[in-house]
Amino acid sequence: ATKPTRDLMTMLQIDYLDVAHKEGKTLPYEQKDIRESVLHTIVLNYGEVTDISPDIRLTFHNAGHIVGSTIPHLHIGEGIYNIAFAQDIKFARSNLLDPANCRFPRLETLFIESTYGKPQDILPPRAECEKMLRNIVNDTIKKNGKVLIPVLAVGRAQEILVVLENLMKTKEIPTIPIYTDGMIREASAITTAHPEFLSKNLRERIFHAGQNPFLSEQMKHVASNEERELIVQGDPAIIVATSGMLNGGPSVQYFK
């Protein structure tokens, strides 16, 4: 795994134990099993070749999906056969990540997922989506309301936070509090801890300009039900909360 994948894996496994325990479910593993899996994790960087058996070499390529995501490429024998597994991939450059890299030396077989794979699955351009978000935020704030954005804690949340921070910096939306709830703070911390896996623009902002968007003074983490009640009753704000499908977590509490 890459370093971000190892860290995100650990965070999600620990969170699942907490959720399962609260729901009274039988735990499929324990904390000691998570520690054991981390100890047995071999960390690789993009482009680094390693032997996983006497005649199979593995190379990770950037998948552009979430921080640290990979397209594993297997080189079998002396080039007899080459296989790549492309799960979630993104070829467009995002605010958070560089696009996927599929420049393989050789490839005979490609396994690929099919989300948004139909001919009619054409997504609107990023600039158009950001303009729509800007308009929704401005219209809602004018009505003295609050913007609730349900998100996945890993990947989608960080992308949205960067977009919102950029819109505030360019004064396209009002400078108001952005409340993050759920595992977003932990996932953002892991993302920031591995800037070498981020897009060139974001990396330069963090390294050279000292402008880490996740540490913006507008970003405020929510840690209790009491805080949530105060936010709901308070002034206009943007709430970025899990879960992304409104099927659990704090986003449902805000929605209700």
mmCIF file of C-alpha atoms in Angstrom:
data_model
loop_
_atom_site.group_PDB
_atom_site.id
_atom_site.type_symbol
_atom_site.label_atom_id
_atom_site.label_comp_id
_atom_site.label_asym_id
_atom_site.label_seq_id
_atom_site.Cartn_x
_atom_site.Cartn_y
_atom_site.Cartn_z
ATOM 1 C CA ALA A 1 0.000 0.000 0.000
ATOM 2 C CA THR A 2 1.018 3.650 -0.271
ATOM 3 C CA LYS A 3 1.517 5.576 2.992
ATOM 4 C CA PRO A 4 -1.825 7.433 2.724
ATOM 5 C CA THR A 5 -3.664 4.159 2.004
ATOM 6 C CA ARG A 6 -2.101 2.528 5.054
ATOM 7 C CA ASP A 7 -3.101 5.450 7.290
ATOM 8 C CA LEU A 8 -6.631 5.787 5.877
ATOM 9 C CA MET A 9 -7.126 2.018 6.138
ATOM 10 C CA THR A 10 -6.203 2.152 9.816
ATOM 11 C CA MET A 11 -8.506 5.112 10.492
ATOM 12 C CA LEU A 12 -11.486 3.444 8.779
ATOM 13 C CA GLN A 13 -10.932 0.092 10.501
ATOM 14 C CA ILE A 14 -10.812 1.749 13.924
ATOM 15 C CA ASP A 15 -13.940 3.765 13.121
ATOM 16 C CA TYR A 16 -15.806 0.626 12.042
ATOM 17 C CA LEU A 17 -15.032 -1.045 15.376
ATOM 18 C CA ASP A 18 -16.427 1.986 17.186
ATOM 19 C CA VAL A 19 -19.626 2.053 15.088
ATOM 20 C CA ALA A 20 -20.153 -1.723 15.300
ATOM 21 C CA HIS A 21 -19.666 -1.660 19.075
ATOM 22 C CA LYS A 22 -22.241 1.138 19.494
ATOM 23 C CA GLU A 23 -24.726 -0.768 17.303
ATOM 24 C CA GLY A 24 -24.204 -3.998 19.235
ATOM 25 C CA LYS A 25 -22.846 -5.911 16.253
ATOM 26 C CA THR A 26 -20.423 -8.817 16.470
ATOM 27 C CA LEU A 27 -16.932 -7.447 15.822
ATOM 28 C CA PRO A 28 -15.200 -9.179 12.890
ATOM 29 C CA TYR A 29 -11.775 -8.167 14.200
ATOM 30 C CA GLU A 30 -10.154 -6.408 17.179
ATOM 31 C CA GLN A 31 -7.727 -3.555 17.759
ATOM 32 C CA LYS A 32 -4.843 -6.006 17.929
ATOM 33 C CA ASP A 33 -5.713 -7.244 14.440
ATOM 34 C CA ILE A 34 -5.496 -3.686 13.097
ATOM 35 C CA ARG A 35 -2.072 -3.228 14.698
ATOM 36 C CA GLU A 36 -0.975 -6.545 13.192
ATOM 37 C CA SER A 37 -2.135 -5.529 9.706
ATOM 38 C CA VAL A 38 -0.228 -2.239 9.943
ATOM 39 C CA LEU A 39 2.931 -4.071 10.993
ATOM 40 C CA HIS A 40 2.622 -6.312 7.929
ATOM 41 C CA THR A 41 1.935 -3.476 5.507
ATOM 42 C CA ILE A 42 4.711 -2.924 2.953
ATOM 43 C CA VAL A 43 4.760 0.708 1.827
ATOM 44 C CA LEU A 44 5.471 1.574 -1.809
ATOM 45 C CA ASN A 45 5.580 4.894 -3.657
ATOM 46 C CA TYR A 46 4.220 5.532 -7.131
ATOM 47 C CA GLY A 47 6.535 4.112 -9.791
ATOM 48 C CA GLU A 48 8.455 1.947 -7.337
ATOM 49 C CA VAL A 49 8.927 -1.622 -8.597
ATOM 50 C CA THR A 50 8.988 -4.535 -6.155
ATOM 51 C CA ASP A 51 9.099 -8.326 -6.501
ATOM 52 C CA ILE A 52 6.082 -10.027 -4.904
ATOM 53 C CA SER A 53 7.159 -13.481 -6.081
ATOM 54 C CA PRO A 54 10.158 -14.845 -8.006
ATOM 55 C CA ASP A 55 8.503 -14.057 -11.359
ATOM 56 C CA ILE A 56 5.994 -11.270 -10.637
ATOM 57 C CA ARG A 57 6.860 -7.593 -10.219
ATOM 58 C CA LEU A 58 4.402 -5.003 -8.866
ATOM 59 C CA THR A 59 4.322 -1.271 -9.620
ATOM 60 C CA PHE A 60 1.804 1.252 -8.275
ATOM 61 C CA HIS A 61 0.584 4.090 -10.528
ATOM 62 C CA ASN A 62 -1.471 7.071 -9.415
ATOM 63 C CA ALA A 63 -5.211 6.424 -9.858
ATOM 64 C CA GLY A 64 -6.260 10.049 -9.248
ATOM 65 C CA HIS A 65 -9.227 8.890 -7.126
ATOM 66 C CA ILE A 66 -8.357 9.658 -3.501
ATOM 67 C CA VAL A 67 -5.032 10.470 -1.888
ATOM 68 C CA GLY A 68 -2.699 7.481 -2.232
ATOM 69 C CA SER A 69 -5.018 5.490 -4.521
ATOM 70 C CA THR A 70 -3.272 3.267 -7.043
ATOM 71 C CA ILE A 71 -3.520 1.294 -10.255
ATOM 72 C CA PRO A 72 -1.489 -1.865 -9.531
ATOM 73 C CA HIS A 73 0.485 -3.100 -12.546
ATOM 74 C CA LEU A 74 1.769 -6.693 -12.558
ATOM 75 C CA HIS A 75 4.735 -7.661 -14.763
ATOM 76 C CA ILE A 76 4.793 -11.449 -15.085
ATOM 77 C CA GLY A 77 7.884 -13.378 -15.986
ATOM 78 C CA GLU A 78 10.260 -11.691 -18.409
ATOM 79 C CA GLY A 79 7.489 -9.579 -19.864
ATOM 80 C CA ILE A 80 5.409 -12.611 -20.840
ATOM 81 C CA TYR A 81 2.242 -10.958 -19.570
ATOM 82 C CA ASN A 82 1.266 -7.616 -18.016
ATOM 83 C CA ILE A 83 -1.936 -6.929 -16.051
ATOM 84 C CA ALA A 84 -3.330 -3.712 -14.546
ATOM 85 C CA PHE A 85 -6.223 -3.357 -12.097
ATOM 86 C CA ALA A 86 -7.903 0.037 -12.490
ATOM 87 C CA GLN A 87 -10.640 0.379 -9.865
ATOM 88 C CA ASP A 88 -11.755 3.960 -9.230
ATOM 89 C CA ILE A 89 -9.783 6.196 -11.588
ATOM 90 C CA LYS A 90 -9.922 9.862 -12.508
ATOM 91 C CA PHE A 91 -8.222 11.276 -15.597
ATOM 92 C CA ALA A 92 -9.228 14.901 -14.977
ATOM 93 C CA ARG A 93 -7.053 17.090 -12.774
ATOM 94 C CA SER A 94 -8.824 18.040 -9.539
ATOM 95 C CA ASN A 95 -8.064 20.658 -6.898
ATOM 96 C CA LEU A 96 -6.769 17.883 -4.678
ATOM 97 C CA LEU A 97 -4.989 15.418 -6.946
ATOM 98 C CA ASP A 98 -3.102 15.042 -10.193
ATOM 99 C CA PRO A 99 -4.826 12.914 -12.883
ATOM 100 C CA ALA A 100 -4.425 9.158 -13.117
ATOM 101 C CA ASN A 101 -1.264 7.832 -14.730
ATOM 102 C CA CYS A 102 -1.832 4.960 -17.171
ATOM 103 C CA ARG A 103 1.466 5.129 -19.042
ATOM 104 C CA PHE A 104 2.415 1.473 -18.595
ATOM 105 C CA PRO A 105 5.486 0.024 -20.359
ATOM 106 C CA ARG A 106 3.343 -2.848 -21.615
ATOM 107 C CA LEU A 107 -0.166 -4.107 -21.010
ATOM 108 C CA GLU A 108 -2.009 -7.202 -22.221
ATOM 109 C CA THR A 109 -4.999 -7.247 -19.817
ATOM 110 C CA LEU A 110 -6.851 -4.434 -18.054
ATOM 111 C CA PHE A 111 -9.433 -4.957 -15.312
ATOM 112 C CA ILE A 112 -11.461 -1.762 -14.918
ATOM 113 C CA GLU A 113 -14.504 -0.677 -12.887
ATOM 114 C CA SER A 114 -17.512 0.776 -14.688
ATOM 115 C CA THR A 115 -18.895 3.615 -12.555
ATOM 116 C CA TYR A 116 -20.064 6.391 -14.927
ATOM 117 C CA GLY A 117 -19.172 4.037 -17.768
ATOM 118 C CA LYS A 118 -22.322 4.322 -19.885
ATOM 119 C CA PRO A 119 -22.344 6.598 -22.964
ATOM 120 C CA GLN A 120 -24.892 8.910 -21.311
ATOM 121 C CA ASP A 121 -22.826 9.231 -18.111
ATOM 122 C CA ILE A 122 -21.305 12.556 -19.116
ATOM 123 C CA LEU A 123 -20.492 14.675 -16.087
ATOM 124 C CA PRO A 124 -20.627 18.482 -16.319
ATOM 125 C CA PRO A 125 -17.296 20.348 -16.467
ATOM 126 C CA ARG A 126 -15.663 21.141 -13.129
ATOM 127 C CA ALA A 127 -15.933 24.913 -13.667
ATOM 128 C CA GLU A 128 -19.676 24.561 -14.240
ATOM 129 C CA CYS A 129 -20.093 22.493 -11.049
ATOM 130 C CA GLU A 130 -18.146 25.024 -8.984
ATOM 131 C CA LYS A 131 -20.275 27.844 -10.420
ATOM 132 C CA MET A 132 -23.437 25.952 -9.417
ATOM 133 C CA LEU A 133 -22.070 25.460 -5.900
ATOM 134 C CA ARG A 134 -21.174 29.147 -5.683
ATOM 135 C CA ASN A 135 -24.707 30.155 -6.702
ATOM 136 C CA ILE A 136 -26.333 27.759 -4.223
ATOM 137 C CA VAL A 137 -24.190 29.052 -1.366
ATOM 138 C CA ASN A 138 -24.870 32.713 -2.209
ATOM 139 C CA ASP A 139 -28.621 32.172 -2.626
ATOM 140 C CA THR A 140 -28.847 30.263 0.656
ATOM 141 C CA ILE A 141 -26.836 32.812 2.629
ATOM 142 C CA LYS A 142 -28.978 35.649 1.250
ATOM 143 C CA LYS A 143 -31.983 33.855 2.751
ATOM 144 C CA ASN A 144 -30.154 33.655 6.088
ATOM 145 C CA GLY A 145 -29.949 29.880 5.733
ATOM 146 C CA LYS A 146 -27.315 27.205 6.117
ATOM 147 C CA VAL A 147 -25.739 25.067 3.411
ATOM 148 C CA LEU A 148 -25.525 21.357 4.264
ATOM 149 C CA ILE A 149 -23.115 19.365 2.092
ATOM 150 C CA PRO A 150 -23.203 15.610 2.853
ATOM 151 C CA VAL A 151 -19.861 14.088 1.819
ATOM 152 C CA LEU A 152 -17.705 11.014 2.002
ATOM 153 C CA ALA A 153 -15.049 11.638 4.663
ATOM 154 C CA VAL A 154 -12.170 10.582 2.412
ATOM 155 C CA GLY A 155 -11.525 12.361 -0.873
ATOM 156 C CA ARG A 156 -14.817 14.123 -1.580
ATOM 157 C CA ALA A 157 -14.718 16.103 1.668
ATOM 158 C CA GLN A 158 -11.207 17.419 1.060
ATOM 159 C CA GLU A 159 -12.023 18.392 -2.538
ATOM 160 C CA ILE A 160 -15.131 20.310 -1.417
ATOM 161 C CA LEU A 161 -13.208 22.075 1.366
ATOM 162 C CA VAL A 162 -10.524 23.232 -1.076
ATOM 163 C CA VAL A 163 -13.206 24.530 -3.469
ATOM 164 C CA LEU A 164 -15.025 26.406 -0.696
ATOM 165 C CA GLU A 165 -11.804 27.897 0.619
ATOM 166 C CA ASN A 166 -10.868 29.063 -2.889
ATOM 167 C CA LEU A 167 -14.302 30.659 -3.387
ATOM 168 C CA MET A 168 -13.946 32.555 -0.119
ATOM 169 C CA LYS A 169 -10.399 33.613 -0.923
ATOM 170 C CA THR A 170 -11.543 35.061 -4.260
ATOM 171 C CA LYS A 171 -14.585 36.637 -2.544
ATOM 172 C CA GLU A 172 -17.043 34.749 -4.746
ATOM 173 C CA ILE A 173 -18.936 33.632 -1.635
ATOM 174 C CA PRO A 174 -19.157 35.321 1.793
ATOM 175 C CA THR A 175 -16.519 34.536 4.404
ATOM 176 C CA ILE A 176 -18.572 32.488 6.866
ATOM 177 C CA PRO A 177 -17.782 29.506 9.115
ATOM 178 C CA ILE A 178 -17.297 26.114 7.443
ATOM 179 C CA TYR A 179 -18.179 23.432 9.995
ATOM 180 C CA THR A 180 -16.787 19.938 9.417
ATOM 181 C CA ASP A 181 -18.319 16.954 11.177
ATOM 182 C CA GLY A 182 -17.649 13.229 11.296
ATOM 183 C CA MET A 183 -14.256 11.805 10.334
ATOM 184 C CA ILE A 184 -13.458 14.692 8.005
ATOM 185 C CA ARG A 185 -10.879 16.282 10.304
ATOM 186 C CA GLU A 186 -8.968 13.006 10.720
ATOM 187 C CA ALA A 187 -9.068 12.266 6.982
ATOM 188 C CA SER A 188 -7.941 15.809 6.169
ATOM 189 C CA ALA A 189 -5.045 15.487 8.625
ATOM 190 C CA ILE A 190 -3.886 12.288 6.907
ATOM 191 C CA THR A 191 -4.229 13.987 3.522
ATOM 192 C CA THR A 192 -2.117 16.942 4.657
ATOM 193 C CA ALA A 193 0.494 14.625 6.191
ATOM 194 C CA HIS A 194 1.320 13.298 2.704
ATOM 195 C CA PRO A 195 1.615 16.406 0.480
ATOM 196 C CA GLU A 196 3.804 14.530 -2.018
ATOM 197 C CA PHE A 197 0.642 12.683 -3.092
ATOM 198 C CA LEU A 198 -1.353 15.879 -3.708
ATOM 199 C CA SER A 199 -1.677 18.003 -6.839
ATOM 200 C CA LYS A 200 1.231 20.251 -7.740
ATOM 201 C CA ASN A 201 -0.765 23.448 -7.070
ATOM 202 C CA LEU A 202 -1.956 22.322 -3.649
ATOM 203 C CA ARG A 203 1.492 21.009 -2.752
ATOM 204 C CA GLU A 204 3.055 24.388 -3.557
ATOM 205 C CA ARG A 205 0.440 26.192 -1.471
ATOM 206 C CA ILE A 206 1.147 24.005 1.538
ATOM 207 C CA PHE A 207 4.947 23.929 1.184
ATOM 208 C CA HIS A 208 5.874 27.378 -0.117
ATOM 209 C CA ALA A 209 2.986 29.739 0.551
ATOM 210 C CA GLY A 210 1.996 28.413 3.965
ATOM 211 C CA GLN A 211 -1.632 28.302 2.812
ATOM 212 C CA ASN A 212 -2.958 24.960 3.952
ATOM 213 C CA PRO A 213 -6.681 25.182 3.072
ATOM 214 C CA PHE A 214 -7.568 22.626 5.744
ATOM 215 C CA LEU A 215 -6.134 24.934 8.409
ATOM 216 C CA SER A 216 -8.047 27.996 7.235
ATOM 217 C CA GLU A 217 -9.530 30.027 10.102
ATOM 218 C CA GLN A 218 -12.974 29.475 8.542
ATOM 219 C CA MET A 219 -12.715 25.700 9.107
ATOM 220 C CA LYS A 220 -14.183 24.642 12.447
ATOM 221 C CA HIS A 221 -14.551 21.037 13.586
ATOM 222 C CA VAL A 222 -17.691 19.939 15.431
ATOM 223 C CA ALA A 223 -17.247 17.435 18.237
ATOM 224 C CA SER A 224 -20.544 17.218 20.167
ATOM 225 C CA ASN A 225 -24.332 17.253 19.880
ATOM 226 C CA GLU A 226 -24.386 20.493 21.871
ATOM 227 C CA GLU A 227 -22.238 22.175 19.230
ATOM 228 C CA ARG A 228 -24.510 20.848 16.485
ATOM 229 C CA GLU A 229 -27.559 22.382 18.170
ATOM 230 C CA LEU A 230 -25.824 25.746 18.444
ATOM 231 C CA ILE A 231 -24.854 25.633 14.767
ATOM 232 C CA VAL A 232 -28.401 24.794 13.664
ATOM 233 C CA GLN A 233 -29.789 27.679 15.720
ATOM 234 C CA GLY A 234 -26.976 30.076 14.831
ATOM 235 C CA ASP A 235 -25.961 32.352 11.994
ATOM 236 C CA PRO A 236 -25.569 31.377 8.307
ATOM 237 C CA ALA A 237 -22.844 28.799 7.773
ATOM 238 C CA ILE A 238 -21.684 25.926 5.579
ATOM 239 C CA ILE A 239 -21.817 22.437 7.096
ATOM 240 C CA VAL A 240 -19.722 19.688 5.519
ATOM 241 C CA ALA A 241 -20.608 16.409 7.207
ATOM 242 C CA THR A 242 -20.638 12.643 6.760
ATOM 243 C CA SER A 243 -22.195 10.474 5.524
ATOM 244 C CA GLY A 244 -22.303 11.352 1.868
ATOM 245 C CA MET A 245 -25.517 9.432 1.121
ATOM 246 C CA LEU A 246 -27.492 10.811 4.104
ATOM 247 C CA ASN A 247 -27.910 7.290 5.415
ATOM 248 C CA GLY A 248 -26.280 7.850 8.803
ATOM 249 C CA GLY A 249 -23.845 10.037 10.701
ATOM 250 C CA PRO A 250 -24.078 13.713 11.618
ATOM 251 C CA SER A 251 -25.289 14.848 8.178
ATOM 252 C CA VAL A 252 -28.639 13.181 8.958
ATOM 253 C CA GLN A 253 -28.856 15.019 12.294
ATOM 254 C CA TYR A 254 -28.354 18.378 10.590
ATOM 255 C CA PHE A 255 -30.865 17.479 7.862
ATOM 256 C CA LYS A 256 -33.552 16.612 10.403
#
